[in-house]
Coordinates of C-alpha atoms in Angstrom, one line a residue:
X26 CA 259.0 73.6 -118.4
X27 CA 256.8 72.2 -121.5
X28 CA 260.0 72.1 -123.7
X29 CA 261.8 70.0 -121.5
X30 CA 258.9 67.9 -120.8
X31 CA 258.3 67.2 -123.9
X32 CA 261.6 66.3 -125.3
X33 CA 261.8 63.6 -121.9
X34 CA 258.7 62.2 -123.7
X35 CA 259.8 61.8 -126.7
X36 CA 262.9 60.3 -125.9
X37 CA 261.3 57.9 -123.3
X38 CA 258.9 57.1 -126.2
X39 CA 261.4 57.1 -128.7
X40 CA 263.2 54.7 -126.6
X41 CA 260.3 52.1 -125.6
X42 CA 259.7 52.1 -129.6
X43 CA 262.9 50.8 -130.2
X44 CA 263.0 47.9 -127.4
X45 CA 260.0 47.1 -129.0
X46 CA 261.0 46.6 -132.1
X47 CA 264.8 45.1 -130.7
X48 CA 262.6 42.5 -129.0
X49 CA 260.7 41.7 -131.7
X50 CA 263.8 41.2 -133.7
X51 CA 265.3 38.9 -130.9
X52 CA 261.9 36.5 -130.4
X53 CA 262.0 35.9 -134.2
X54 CA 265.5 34.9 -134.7
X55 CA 266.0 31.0 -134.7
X56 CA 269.0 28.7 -136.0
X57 CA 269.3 28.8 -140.0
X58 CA 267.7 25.7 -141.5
X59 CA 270.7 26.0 -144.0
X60 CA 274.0 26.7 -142.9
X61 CA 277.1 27.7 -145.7
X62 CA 280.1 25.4 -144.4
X63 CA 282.7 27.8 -143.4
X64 CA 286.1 28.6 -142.4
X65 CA 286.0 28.4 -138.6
X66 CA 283.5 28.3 -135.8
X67 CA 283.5 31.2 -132.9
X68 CA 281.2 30.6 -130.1
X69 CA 280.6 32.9 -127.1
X70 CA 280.4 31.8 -123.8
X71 CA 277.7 32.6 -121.4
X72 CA 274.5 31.5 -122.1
X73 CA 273.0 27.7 -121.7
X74 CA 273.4 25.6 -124.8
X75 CA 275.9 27.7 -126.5
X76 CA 278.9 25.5 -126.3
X77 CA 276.9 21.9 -127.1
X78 CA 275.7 23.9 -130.1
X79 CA 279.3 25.0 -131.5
X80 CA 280.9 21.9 -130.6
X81 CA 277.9 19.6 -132.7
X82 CA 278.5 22.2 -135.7
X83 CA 282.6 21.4 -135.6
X84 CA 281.4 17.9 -135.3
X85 CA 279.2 17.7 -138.4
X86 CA 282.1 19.7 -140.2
X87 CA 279.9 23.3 -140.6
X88 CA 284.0 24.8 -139.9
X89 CA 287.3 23.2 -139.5
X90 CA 288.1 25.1 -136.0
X91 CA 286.3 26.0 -132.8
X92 CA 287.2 29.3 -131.0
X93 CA 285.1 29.1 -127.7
X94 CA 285.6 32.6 -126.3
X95 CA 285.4 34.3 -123.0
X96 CA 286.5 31.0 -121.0
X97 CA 286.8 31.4 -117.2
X98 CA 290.4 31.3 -116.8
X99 CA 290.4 28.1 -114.1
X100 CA 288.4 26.0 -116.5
X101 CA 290.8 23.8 -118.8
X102 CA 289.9 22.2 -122.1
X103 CA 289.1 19.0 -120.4
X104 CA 285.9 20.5 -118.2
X105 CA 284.5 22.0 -121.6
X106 CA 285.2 18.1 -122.7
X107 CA 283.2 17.0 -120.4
X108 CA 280.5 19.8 -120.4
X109 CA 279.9 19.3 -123.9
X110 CA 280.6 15.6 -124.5
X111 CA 283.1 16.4 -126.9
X112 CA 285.4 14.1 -128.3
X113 CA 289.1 13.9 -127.1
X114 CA 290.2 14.0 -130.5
X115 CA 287.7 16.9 -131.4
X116 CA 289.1 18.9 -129.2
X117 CA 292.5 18.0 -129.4
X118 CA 292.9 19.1 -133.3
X119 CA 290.8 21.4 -133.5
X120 CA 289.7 24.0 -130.5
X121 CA 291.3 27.1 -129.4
X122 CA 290.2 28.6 -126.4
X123 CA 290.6 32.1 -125.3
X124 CA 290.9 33.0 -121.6
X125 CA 291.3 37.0 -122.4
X126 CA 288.2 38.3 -123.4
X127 CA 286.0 38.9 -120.4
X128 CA 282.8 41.1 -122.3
X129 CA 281.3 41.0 -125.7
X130 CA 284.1 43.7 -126.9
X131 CA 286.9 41.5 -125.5
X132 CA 285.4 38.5 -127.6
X133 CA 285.0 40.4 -130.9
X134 CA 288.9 41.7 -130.1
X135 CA 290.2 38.2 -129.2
X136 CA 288.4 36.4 -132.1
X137 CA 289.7 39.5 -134.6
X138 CA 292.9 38.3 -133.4
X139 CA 292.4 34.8 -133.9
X140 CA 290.8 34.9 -137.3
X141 CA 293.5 37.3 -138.5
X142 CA 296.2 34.8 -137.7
X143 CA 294.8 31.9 -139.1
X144 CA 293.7 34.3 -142.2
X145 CA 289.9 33.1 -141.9
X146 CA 287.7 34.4 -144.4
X147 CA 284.3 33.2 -143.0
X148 CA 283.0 32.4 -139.5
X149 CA 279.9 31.1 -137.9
X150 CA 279.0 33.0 -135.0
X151 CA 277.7 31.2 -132.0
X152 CA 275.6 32.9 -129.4
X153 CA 272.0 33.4 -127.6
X154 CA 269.2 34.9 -129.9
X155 CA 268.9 37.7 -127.0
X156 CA 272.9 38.4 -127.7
X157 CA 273.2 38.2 -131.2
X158 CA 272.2 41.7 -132.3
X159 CA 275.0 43.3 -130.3
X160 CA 277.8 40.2 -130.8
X161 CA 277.2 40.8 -134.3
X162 CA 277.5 44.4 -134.3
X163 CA 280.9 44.2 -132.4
X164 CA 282.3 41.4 -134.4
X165 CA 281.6 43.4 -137.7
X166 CA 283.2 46.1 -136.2
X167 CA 287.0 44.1 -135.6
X168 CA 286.0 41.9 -138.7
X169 CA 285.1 44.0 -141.5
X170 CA 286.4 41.8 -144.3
X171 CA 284.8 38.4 -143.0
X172 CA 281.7 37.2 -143.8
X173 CA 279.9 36.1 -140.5
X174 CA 277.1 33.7 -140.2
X175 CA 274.9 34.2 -137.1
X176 CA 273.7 31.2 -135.7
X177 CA 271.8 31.9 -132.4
X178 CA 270.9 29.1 -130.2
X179 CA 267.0 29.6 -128.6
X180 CA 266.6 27.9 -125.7
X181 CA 262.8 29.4 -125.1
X182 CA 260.7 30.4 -128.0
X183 CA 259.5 33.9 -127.5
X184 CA 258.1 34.4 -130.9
X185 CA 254.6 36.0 -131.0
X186 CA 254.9 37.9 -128.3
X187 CA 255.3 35.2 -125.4
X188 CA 258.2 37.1 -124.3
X189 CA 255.9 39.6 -122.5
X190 CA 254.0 37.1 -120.4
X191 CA 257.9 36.1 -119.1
X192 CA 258.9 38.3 -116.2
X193 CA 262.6 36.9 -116.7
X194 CA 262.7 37.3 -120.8
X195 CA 261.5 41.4 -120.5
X196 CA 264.5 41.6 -118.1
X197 CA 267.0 39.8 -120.2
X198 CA 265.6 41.8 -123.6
X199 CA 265.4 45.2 -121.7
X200 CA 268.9 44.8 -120.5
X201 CA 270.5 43.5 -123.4
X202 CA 268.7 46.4 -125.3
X203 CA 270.4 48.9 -123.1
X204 CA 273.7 47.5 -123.7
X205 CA 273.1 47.3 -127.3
X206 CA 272.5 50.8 -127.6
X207 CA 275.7 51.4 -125.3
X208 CA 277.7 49.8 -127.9
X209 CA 276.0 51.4 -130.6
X210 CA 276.7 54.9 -129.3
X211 CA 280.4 53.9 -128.4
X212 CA 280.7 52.7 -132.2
X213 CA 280.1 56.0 -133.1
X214 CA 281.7 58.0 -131.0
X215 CA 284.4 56.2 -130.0
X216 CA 287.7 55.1 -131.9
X217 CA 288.9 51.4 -130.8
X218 CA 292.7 50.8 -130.9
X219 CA 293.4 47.5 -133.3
X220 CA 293.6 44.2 -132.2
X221 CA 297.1 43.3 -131.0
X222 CA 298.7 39.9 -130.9
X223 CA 297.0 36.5 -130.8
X224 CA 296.3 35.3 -126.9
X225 CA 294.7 32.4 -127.4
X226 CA 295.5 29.1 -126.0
X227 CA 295.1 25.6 -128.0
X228 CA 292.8 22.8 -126.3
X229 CA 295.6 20.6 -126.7
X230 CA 298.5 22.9 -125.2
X231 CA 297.6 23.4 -121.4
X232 CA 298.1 26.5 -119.8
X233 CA 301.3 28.2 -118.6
X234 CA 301.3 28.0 -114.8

């Protein structure tokens, strides 16, 4: 019984260790005070602030297209207009969105896809703080050749350990944690097929009926 016992401790200990230092990792990240311009702009929807953020950086001219990922498939580019603010013309020219992707694997595939057939070689990477370590790890993973810029958006500070006293941010690091090791495990002992063909949708073009 001691031998089992004691390997359940050390994993449960090996495990708190490192959420402790994932969460650490998340509370420090913040937007970068200088960002490279680059090819194109990839944002992930999901999370509060995300798509103000991404459409501001296409505005100010940080990339000269806007993938915003992961769209629920009865919102058209006119309610993400409006969410955001955007510009008619903005959105017109120059965002794509994709209606496919439905988790953070389906966005790193759909975005593979998208970069590939516009032949992007750089990307800025639009998420949450909380999602970036396992957005980025996924988006490496379809996107080996491109160099990615992370750019997470913090809509609470949770630097110096104010996470902890915030019963909603230990849920949100703790679950995000788990998945991030899930996706770390299947990246090693899984295979994923490659990306197929493009299935993104132009703001401009609506969708088929």
């Amino acid at each position: 019984m001691r031998l089992p016992l004691a390997a359940a401790l050390a994993a449960a200990s090996l495990f708190l260790s490192g959420f402790a230092l994932f969460a650490g990792h998340v509370s420090r990240l913040a937007a970068p005070a200088e960002l490279r311009q680059a090819d194109a702009i990839i944002v992930l929807t999901g999370g509060h602030s995300r798509l103000d953020v991404a459409v501001d950086l296409l505005r100010d001219g940080k990339g000269r297209r806007l993938l915003i990922s992961g769209v629920n498939p009865i919102a058209g580019a006119d309610d993400l207009r409006r969410a955001t603010g955007g510009d008619a013309g903005l959105f017109a020219c120059c965002v794509d969105i994709d209606h496919a992707a439905t988790d953070t694997v389906g966005n790193a595939t759909e975005s593979a896809k998208w970069v590939s057939a516009n032949a992007f070689g750089s990307v800025i990477l639009v998420t949450n703080n909380y999602h970036m370590p396992r957005s980025l790890m996924e988006m490496r993973r379809y996107l080996p050749s491109a160099e990615l810029q992370p750019y997470p958006v913090v809509n609470r500070r949770l630097d110096n350990g104010a996470w902890l006293a915030k019963p909603d941010a230990v849920r949100v690091m703790f679950v995000e944690y788990a998945k991030f090791l899930a996706a770390l495990a299947r990246g090693v002992f899984a295979a994923d097929a490659p990306p197929g063909a493009v299935t993104v949708v132009r703001a401009a073009e609506p969708a088929a009926e």
